[in-house]
mmCIF file of C-alpha atoms in Angstrom:
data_model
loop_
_atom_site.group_PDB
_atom_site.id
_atom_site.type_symbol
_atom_site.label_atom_id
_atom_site.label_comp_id
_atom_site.label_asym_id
_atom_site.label_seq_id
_atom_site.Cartn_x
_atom_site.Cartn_y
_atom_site.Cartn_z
ATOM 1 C CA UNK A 23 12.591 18.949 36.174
ATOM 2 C CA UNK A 24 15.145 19.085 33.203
ATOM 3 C CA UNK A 25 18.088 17.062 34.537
ATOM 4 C CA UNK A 26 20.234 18.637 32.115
ATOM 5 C CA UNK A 27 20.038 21.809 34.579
ATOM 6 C CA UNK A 28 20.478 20.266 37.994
ATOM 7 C CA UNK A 29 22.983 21.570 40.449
ATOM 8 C CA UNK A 30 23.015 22.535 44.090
ATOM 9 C CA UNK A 31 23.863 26.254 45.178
ATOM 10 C CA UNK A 32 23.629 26.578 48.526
ATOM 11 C CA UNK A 33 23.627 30.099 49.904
ATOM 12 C CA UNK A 34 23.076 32.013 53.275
ATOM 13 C CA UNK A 35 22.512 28.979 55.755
ATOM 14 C CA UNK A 36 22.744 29.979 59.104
ATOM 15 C CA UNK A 37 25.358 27.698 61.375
ATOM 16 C CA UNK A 38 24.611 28.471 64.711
ATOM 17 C CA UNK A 39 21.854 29.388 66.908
ATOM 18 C CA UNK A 40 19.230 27.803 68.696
ATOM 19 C CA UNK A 41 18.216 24.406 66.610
ATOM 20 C CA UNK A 42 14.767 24.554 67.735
ATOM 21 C CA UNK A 43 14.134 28.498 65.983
ATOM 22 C CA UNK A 44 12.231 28.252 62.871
ATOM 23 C CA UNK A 45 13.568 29.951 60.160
ATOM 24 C CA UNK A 46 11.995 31.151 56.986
ATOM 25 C CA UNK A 47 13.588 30.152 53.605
ATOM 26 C CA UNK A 48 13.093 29.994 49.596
ATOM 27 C CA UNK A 49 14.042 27.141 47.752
ATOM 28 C CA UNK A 50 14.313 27.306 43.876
ATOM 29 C CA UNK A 51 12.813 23.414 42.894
ATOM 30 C CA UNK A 52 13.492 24.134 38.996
ATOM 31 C CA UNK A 53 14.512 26.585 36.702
ATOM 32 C CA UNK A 54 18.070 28.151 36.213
ATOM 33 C CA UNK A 55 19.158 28.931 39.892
ATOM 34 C CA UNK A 56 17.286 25.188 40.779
ATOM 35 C CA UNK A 57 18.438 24.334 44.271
ATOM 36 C CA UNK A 58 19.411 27.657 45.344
ATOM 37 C CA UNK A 59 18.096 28.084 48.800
ATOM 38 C CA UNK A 60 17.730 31.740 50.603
ATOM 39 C CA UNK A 61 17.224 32.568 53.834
ATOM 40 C CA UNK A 62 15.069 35.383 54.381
ATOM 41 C CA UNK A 63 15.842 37.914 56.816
ATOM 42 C CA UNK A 64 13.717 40.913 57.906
ATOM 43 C CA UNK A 65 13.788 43.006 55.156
ATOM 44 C CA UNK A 66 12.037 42.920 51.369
ATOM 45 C CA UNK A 67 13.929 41.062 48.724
ATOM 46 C CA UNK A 68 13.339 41.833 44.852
ATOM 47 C CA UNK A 69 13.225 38.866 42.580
ATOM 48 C CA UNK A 70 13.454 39.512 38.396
ATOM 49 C CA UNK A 71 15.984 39.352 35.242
ATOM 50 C CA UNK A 72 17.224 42.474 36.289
ATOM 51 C CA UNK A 73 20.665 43.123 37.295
ATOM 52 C CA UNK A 74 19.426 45.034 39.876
ATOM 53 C CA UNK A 75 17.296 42.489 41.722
ATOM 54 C CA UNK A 76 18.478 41.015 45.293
ATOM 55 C CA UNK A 77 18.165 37.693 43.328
ATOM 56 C CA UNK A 78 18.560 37.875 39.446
ATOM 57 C CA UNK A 79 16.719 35.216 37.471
ATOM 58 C CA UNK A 80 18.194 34.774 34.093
ATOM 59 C CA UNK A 81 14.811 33.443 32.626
ATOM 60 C CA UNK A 82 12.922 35.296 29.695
ATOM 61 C CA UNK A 83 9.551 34.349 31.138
ATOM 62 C CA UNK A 84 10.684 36.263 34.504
ATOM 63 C CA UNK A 85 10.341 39.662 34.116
ATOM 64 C CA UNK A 86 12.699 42.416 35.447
ATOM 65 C CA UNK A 87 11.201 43.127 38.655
ATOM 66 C CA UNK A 88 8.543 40.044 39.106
ATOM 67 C CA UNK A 89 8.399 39.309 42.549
ATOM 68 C CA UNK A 90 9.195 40.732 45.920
ATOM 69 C CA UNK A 91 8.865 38.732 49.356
ATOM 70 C CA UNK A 92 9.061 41.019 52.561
ATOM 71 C CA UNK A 93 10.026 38.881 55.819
ATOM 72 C CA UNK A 94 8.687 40.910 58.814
ATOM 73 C CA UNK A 95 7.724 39.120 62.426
ATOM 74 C CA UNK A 96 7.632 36.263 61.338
ATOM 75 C CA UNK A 97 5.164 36.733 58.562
ATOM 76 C CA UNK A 98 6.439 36.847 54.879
ATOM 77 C CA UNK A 99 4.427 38.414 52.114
ATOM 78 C CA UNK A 100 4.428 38.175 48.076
ATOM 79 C CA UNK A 101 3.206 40.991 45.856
ATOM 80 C CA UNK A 102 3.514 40.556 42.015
ATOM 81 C CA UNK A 103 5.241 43.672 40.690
ATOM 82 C CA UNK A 104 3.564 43.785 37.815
ATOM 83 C CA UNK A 105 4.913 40.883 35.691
ATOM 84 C CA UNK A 106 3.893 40.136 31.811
ATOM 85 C CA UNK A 107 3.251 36.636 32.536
ATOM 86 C CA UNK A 108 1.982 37.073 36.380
ATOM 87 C CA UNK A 109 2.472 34.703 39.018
ATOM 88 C CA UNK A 110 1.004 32.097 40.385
ATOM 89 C CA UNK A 111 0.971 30.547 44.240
ATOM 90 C CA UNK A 112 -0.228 26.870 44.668
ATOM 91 C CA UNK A 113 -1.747 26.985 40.710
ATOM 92 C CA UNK A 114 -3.367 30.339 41.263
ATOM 93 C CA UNK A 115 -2.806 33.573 39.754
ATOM 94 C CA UNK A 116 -1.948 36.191 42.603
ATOM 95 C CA UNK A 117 -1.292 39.932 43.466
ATOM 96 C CA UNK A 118 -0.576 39.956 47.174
ATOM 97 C CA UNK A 119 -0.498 37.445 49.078
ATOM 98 C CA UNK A 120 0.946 35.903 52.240
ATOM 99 C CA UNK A 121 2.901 33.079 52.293
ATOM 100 C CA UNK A 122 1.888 29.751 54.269
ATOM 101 C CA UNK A 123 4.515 26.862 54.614
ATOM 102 C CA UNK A 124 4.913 24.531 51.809
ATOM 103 C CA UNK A 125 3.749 27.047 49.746
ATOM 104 C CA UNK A 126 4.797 27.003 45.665
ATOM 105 C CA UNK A 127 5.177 29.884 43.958
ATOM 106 C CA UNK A 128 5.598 29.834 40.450
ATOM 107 C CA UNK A 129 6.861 32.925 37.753
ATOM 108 C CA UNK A 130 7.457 31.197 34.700
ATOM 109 C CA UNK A 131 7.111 27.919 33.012
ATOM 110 C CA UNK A 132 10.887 26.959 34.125
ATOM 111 C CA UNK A 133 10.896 28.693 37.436
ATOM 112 C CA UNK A 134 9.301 27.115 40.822
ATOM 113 C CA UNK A 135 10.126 28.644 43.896
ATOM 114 C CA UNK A 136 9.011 27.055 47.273
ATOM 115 C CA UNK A 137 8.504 28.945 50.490
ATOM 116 C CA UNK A 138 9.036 26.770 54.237
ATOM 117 C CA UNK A 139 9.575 27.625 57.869
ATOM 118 C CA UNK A 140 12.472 25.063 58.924
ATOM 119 C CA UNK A 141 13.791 24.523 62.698
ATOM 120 C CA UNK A 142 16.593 22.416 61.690
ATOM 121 C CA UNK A 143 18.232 23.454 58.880
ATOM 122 C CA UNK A 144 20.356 20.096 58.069
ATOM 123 C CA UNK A 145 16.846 19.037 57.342
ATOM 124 C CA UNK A 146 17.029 21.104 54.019
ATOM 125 C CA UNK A 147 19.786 18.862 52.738
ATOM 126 C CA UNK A 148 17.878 15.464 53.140
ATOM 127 C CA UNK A 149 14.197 16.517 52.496
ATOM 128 C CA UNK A 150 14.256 19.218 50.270
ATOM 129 C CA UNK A 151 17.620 18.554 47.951
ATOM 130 C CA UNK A 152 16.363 14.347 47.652
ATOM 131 C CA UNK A 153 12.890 15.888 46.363
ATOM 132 C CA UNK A 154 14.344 18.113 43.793
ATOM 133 C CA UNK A 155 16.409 14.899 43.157
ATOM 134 C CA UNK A 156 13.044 12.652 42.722
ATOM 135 C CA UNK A 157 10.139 14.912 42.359
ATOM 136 C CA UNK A 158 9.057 16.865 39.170
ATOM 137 C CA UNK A 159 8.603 20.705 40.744
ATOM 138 C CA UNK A 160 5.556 21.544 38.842
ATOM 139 C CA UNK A 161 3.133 18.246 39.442
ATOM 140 C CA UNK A 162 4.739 17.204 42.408
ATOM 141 C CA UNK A 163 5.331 13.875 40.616
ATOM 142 C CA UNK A 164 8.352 11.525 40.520
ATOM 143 C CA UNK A 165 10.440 12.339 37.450
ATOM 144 C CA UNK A 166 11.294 10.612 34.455
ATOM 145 C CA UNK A 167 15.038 9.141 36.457
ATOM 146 C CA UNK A 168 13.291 7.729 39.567
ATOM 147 C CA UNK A 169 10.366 5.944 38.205
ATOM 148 C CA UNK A 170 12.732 4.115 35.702
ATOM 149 C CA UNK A 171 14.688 2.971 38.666
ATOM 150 C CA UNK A 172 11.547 1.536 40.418
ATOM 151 C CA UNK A 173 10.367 0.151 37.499
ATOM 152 C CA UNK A 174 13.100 -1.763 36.693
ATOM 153 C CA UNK A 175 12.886 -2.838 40.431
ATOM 154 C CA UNK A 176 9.519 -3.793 40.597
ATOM 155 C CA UNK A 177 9.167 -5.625 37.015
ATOM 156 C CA UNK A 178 12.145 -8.122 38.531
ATOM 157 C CA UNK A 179 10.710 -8.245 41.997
ATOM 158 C CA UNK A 180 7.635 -9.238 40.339
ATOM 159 C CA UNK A 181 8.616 -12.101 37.706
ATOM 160 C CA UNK A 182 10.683 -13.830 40.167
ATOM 161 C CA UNK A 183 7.681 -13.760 42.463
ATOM 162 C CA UNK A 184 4.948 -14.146 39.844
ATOM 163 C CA UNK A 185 3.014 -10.773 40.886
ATOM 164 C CA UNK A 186 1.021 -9.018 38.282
ATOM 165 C CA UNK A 187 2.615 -5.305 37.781
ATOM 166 C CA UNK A 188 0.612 -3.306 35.765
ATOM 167 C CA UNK A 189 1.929 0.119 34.035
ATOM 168 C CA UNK A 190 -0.125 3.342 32.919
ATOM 169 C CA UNK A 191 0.971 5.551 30.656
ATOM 170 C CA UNK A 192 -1.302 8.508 29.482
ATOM 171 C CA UNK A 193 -0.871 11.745 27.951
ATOM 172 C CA UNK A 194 -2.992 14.907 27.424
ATOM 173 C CA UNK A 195 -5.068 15.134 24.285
ATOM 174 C CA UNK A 196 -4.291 18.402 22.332
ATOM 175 C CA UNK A 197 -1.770 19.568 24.801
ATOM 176 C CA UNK A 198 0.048 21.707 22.368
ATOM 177 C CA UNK A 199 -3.435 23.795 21.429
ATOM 178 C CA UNK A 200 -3.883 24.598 24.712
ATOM 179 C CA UNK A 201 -0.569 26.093 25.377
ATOM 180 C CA UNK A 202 -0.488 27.888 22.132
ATOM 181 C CA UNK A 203 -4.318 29.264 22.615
ATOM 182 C CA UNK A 204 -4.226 30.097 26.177
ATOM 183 C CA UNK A 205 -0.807 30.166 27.073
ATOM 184 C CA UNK A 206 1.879 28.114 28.767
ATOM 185 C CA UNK A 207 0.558 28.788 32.608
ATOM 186 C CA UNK A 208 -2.618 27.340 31.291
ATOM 187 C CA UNK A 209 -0.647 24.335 30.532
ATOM 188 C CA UNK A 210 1.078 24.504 33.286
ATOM 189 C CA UNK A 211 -2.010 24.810 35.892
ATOM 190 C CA UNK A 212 -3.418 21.758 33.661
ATOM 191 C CA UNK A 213 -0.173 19.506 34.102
ATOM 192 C CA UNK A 214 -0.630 19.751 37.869
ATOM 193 C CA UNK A 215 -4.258 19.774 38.039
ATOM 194 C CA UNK A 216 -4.516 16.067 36.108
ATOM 195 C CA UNK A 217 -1.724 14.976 38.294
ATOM 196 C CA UNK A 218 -3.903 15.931 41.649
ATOM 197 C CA UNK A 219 -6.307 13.752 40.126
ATOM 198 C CA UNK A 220 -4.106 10.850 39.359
ATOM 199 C CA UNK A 221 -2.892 10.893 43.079
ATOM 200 C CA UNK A 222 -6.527 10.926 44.592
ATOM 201 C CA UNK A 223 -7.207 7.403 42.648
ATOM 202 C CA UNK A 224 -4.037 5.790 43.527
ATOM 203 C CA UNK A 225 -3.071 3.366 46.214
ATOM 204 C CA UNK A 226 0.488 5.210 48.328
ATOM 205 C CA UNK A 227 2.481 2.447 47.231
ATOM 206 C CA UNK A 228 1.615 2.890 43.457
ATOM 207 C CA UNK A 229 3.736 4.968 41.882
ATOM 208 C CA UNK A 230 2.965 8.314 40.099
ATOM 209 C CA UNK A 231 5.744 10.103 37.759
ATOM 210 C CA UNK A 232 6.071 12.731 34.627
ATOM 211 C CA UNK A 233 7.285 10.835 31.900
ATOM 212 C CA UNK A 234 8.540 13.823 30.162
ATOM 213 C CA UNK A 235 6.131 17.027 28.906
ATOM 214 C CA UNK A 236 2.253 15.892 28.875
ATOM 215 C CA UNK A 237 3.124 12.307 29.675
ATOM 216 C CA UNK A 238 2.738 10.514 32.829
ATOM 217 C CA UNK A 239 3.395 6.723 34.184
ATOM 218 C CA UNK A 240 1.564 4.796 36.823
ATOM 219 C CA UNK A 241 2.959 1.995 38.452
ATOM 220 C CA UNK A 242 0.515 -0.615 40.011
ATOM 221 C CA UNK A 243 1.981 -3.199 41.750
ATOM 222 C CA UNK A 244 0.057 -6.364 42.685
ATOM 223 C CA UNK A 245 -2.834 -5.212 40.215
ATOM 224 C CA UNK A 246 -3.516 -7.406 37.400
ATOM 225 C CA UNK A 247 -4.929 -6.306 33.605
ATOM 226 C CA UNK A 248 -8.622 -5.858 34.622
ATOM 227 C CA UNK A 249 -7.699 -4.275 37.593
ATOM 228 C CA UNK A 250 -5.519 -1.989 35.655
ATOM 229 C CA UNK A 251 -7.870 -1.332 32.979
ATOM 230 C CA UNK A 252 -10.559 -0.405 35.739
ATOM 231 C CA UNK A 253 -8.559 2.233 37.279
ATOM 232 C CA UNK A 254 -7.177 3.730 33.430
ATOM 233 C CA UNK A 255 -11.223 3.963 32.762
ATOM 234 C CA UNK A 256 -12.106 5.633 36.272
ATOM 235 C CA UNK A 257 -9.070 8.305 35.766
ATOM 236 C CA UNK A 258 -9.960 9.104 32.291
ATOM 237 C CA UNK A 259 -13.863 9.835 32.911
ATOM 238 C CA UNK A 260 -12.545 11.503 36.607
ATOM 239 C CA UNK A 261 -10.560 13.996 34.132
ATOM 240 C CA UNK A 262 -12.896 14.486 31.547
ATOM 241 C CA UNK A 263 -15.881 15.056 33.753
ATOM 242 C CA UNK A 264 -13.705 17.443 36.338
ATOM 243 C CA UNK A 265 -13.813 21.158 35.542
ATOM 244 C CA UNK A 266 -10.654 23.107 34.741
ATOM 245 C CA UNK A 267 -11.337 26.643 35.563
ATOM 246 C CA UNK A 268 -8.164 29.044 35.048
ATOM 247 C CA UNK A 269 -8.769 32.589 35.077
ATOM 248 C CA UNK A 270 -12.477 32.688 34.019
ATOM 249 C CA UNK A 271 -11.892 30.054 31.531
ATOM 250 C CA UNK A 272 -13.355 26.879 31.227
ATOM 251 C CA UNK A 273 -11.197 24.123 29.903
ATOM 252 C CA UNK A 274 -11.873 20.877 28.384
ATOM 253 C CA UNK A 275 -9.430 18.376 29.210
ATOM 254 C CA UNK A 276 -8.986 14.426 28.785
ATOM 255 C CA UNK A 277 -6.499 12.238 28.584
ATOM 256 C CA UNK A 278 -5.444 8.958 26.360
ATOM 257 C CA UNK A 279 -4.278 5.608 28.807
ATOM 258 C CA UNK A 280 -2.390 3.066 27.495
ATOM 259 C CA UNK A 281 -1.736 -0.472 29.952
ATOM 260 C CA UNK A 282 0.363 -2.696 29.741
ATOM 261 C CA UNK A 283 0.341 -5.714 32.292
ATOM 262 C CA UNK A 284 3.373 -8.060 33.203
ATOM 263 C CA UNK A 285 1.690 -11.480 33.748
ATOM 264 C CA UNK A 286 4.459 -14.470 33.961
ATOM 265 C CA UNK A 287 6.531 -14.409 31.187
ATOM 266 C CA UNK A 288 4.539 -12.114 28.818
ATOM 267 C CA UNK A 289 6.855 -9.178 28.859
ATOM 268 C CA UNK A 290 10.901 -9.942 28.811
ATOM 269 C CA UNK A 291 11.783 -6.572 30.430
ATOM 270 C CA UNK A 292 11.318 -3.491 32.236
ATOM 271 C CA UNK A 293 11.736 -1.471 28.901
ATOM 272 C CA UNK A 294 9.804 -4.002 26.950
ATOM 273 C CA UNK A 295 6.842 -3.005 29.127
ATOM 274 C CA UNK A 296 7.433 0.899 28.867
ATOM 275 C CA UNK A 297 7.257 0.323 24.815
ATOM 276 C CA UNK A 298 3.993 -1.338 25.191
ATOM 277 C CA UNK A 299 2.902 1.136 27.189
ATOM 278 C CA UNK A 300 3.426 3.288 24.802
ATOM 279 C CA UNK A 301 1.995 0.858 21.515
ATOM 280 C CA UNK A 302 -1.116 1.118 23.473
ATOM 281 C CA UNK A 303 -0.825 4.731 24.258
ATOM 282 C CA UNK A 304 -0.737 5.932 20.685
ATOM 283 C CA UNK A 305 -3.557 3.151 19.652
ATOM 284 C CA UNK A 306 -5.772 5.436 21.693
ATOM 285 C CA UNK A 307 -4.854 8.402 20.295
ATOM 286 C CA UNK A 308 -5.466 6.650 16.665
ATOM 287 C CA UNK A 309 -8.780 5.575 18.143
ATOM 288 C CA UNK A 310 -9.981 8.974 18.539
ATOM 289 C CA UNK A 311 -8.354 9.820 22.043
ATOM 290 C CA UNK A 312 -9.984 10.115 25.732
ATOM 291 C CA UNK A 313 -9.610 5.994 25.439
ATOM 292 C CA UNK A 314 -8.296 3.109 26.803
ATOM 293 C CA UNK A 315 -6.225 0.591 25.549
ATOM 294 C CA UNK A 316 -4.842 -2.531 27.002
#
């Protein structure tokens, strides 16, 4: 999420009622309107760049008319309206769908909308606006703010305590030529594909964030350099031996590791160990890429 662009816009919350009713909303996690939230009522709702949509998205990868959602019994349904770049639910490219809790719908690189039932609606404040505080919208990641805060806290929790941290940081080889040869929803489907991956390796305490663009940190607490290097080699062969399909496409994908370990006094600080992170990063890309290098 670009933290340049955050703000909170709350709109048509409902105040009374019966606490227990589940109500059906739309959350914007990123983009220009990000933490706009919408109640939908029963009726269809038009979303685009036009002035004449029920919700205007000034975005020039939204089109016009892009999206509507019609709320009816309960049920809510998307239909693409025939967008230039399309739109995509959950990574994949749909026409008409309906909508399932938790769902993430996406119509442009900047602009991630998520769809939820919610019975409480105070519950919106402290789940949903501390996510978009935390969480990257696309890869479902911690963002670039929150893993420097836990960093910093584990790297001192650790040398007073004498506990190996270790730190990941990879990147995706030829990002840009993907974007630029198949487009930026490519990208974009990659991005939170690799992250997936990345989760399904990791302990729940590690921690998993978006560095900024195609990089990404891992934080492994308690895991010392072979450990570390272990887990860098299993991602990068997971990733370049899982298959990337995105609409009838195969793509190739890997990913450069670099790991860095804080054993006793080795490392001074916190942003010490994110620069050698990042030494070891780029000596993998100079090696050739789809490495590892601790």
């Amino acid at each position: 999420m670009d933290e340049s662009h955050e703000q909170t816009v709350v709109t048509n919350i409902p105040t009374g009622g019966d606490e227990k009713e589940k109500h059906a909303y739309i959350i914007f996690l990123s983009g220009q309107l990000v933490g706009k939230i919408h109640l939908l009522e029963e009726r269809t709702i038009l979303l685009g760049r036009g002035n004449d949509a029920d919700i205007p998205i000034n975005d020039l990868g939204v089109s016009r008319h892009h999206i509507s959602i019609t709320y009816a019994k309960g049920k809510a349904t998307l239909k693409d309206l025939g967008s230039t770049n399309g739109t995509y639910l959950n990574g994949r490219k749909v026409e008409e769908i309906r909508l399932s809790d938790g769902d993430k719908i996406q119509i442009s690189s900047a602009t991630i909308i998520k769809f939820a039932y919610q019975d409480k609606i105070e519950n919106i404040f402290h789940k949903e606006l501390y996510k978009m505080a935390v969480i990257d919208a696309l890869t479902g990641a911690h963002n670039k703010r929150y893993f420097e805060d836990r960093l910093k806290e584990e790297f001192s929790y650790c040398a007073r305590n004498k506990i190996p941290l270790s730190l990941l940081m990879f990147d995706l080889d030829h990002f840009k030529d993907v974007n630029d040869t198949h487009g930026h929803p490519a990208g974009d489907f990659i991005l939170a594909t690799v992250a997936g991956l990345a989760r399904s390796i990791i302990r729940n305490e590690d921690i998993l964030a978006r560095y900024g663009g195609e990089e990404f940190m891992i934080v492994l607490k308690g895991t010392d350099a072979p450990g570390a290097v272990v887990l860098a080699e299993r991602f990068r062969e997971l990733v370049e031996t899982s298959s990337f399909e995105f609409e009838g496409k195969t793509l190739r994908v890997t990913v450069s590791v670099g790991v860095a370990t804080l054993a006793g006094q080795n490392i001074p600080d916190y942003e010490a160990m994110i620069k050698q992170a990042d030494t070891l990063l780029y000596q993998s890309k100079n090696a050739g890429r789809n490495k590892v290098s601790a």
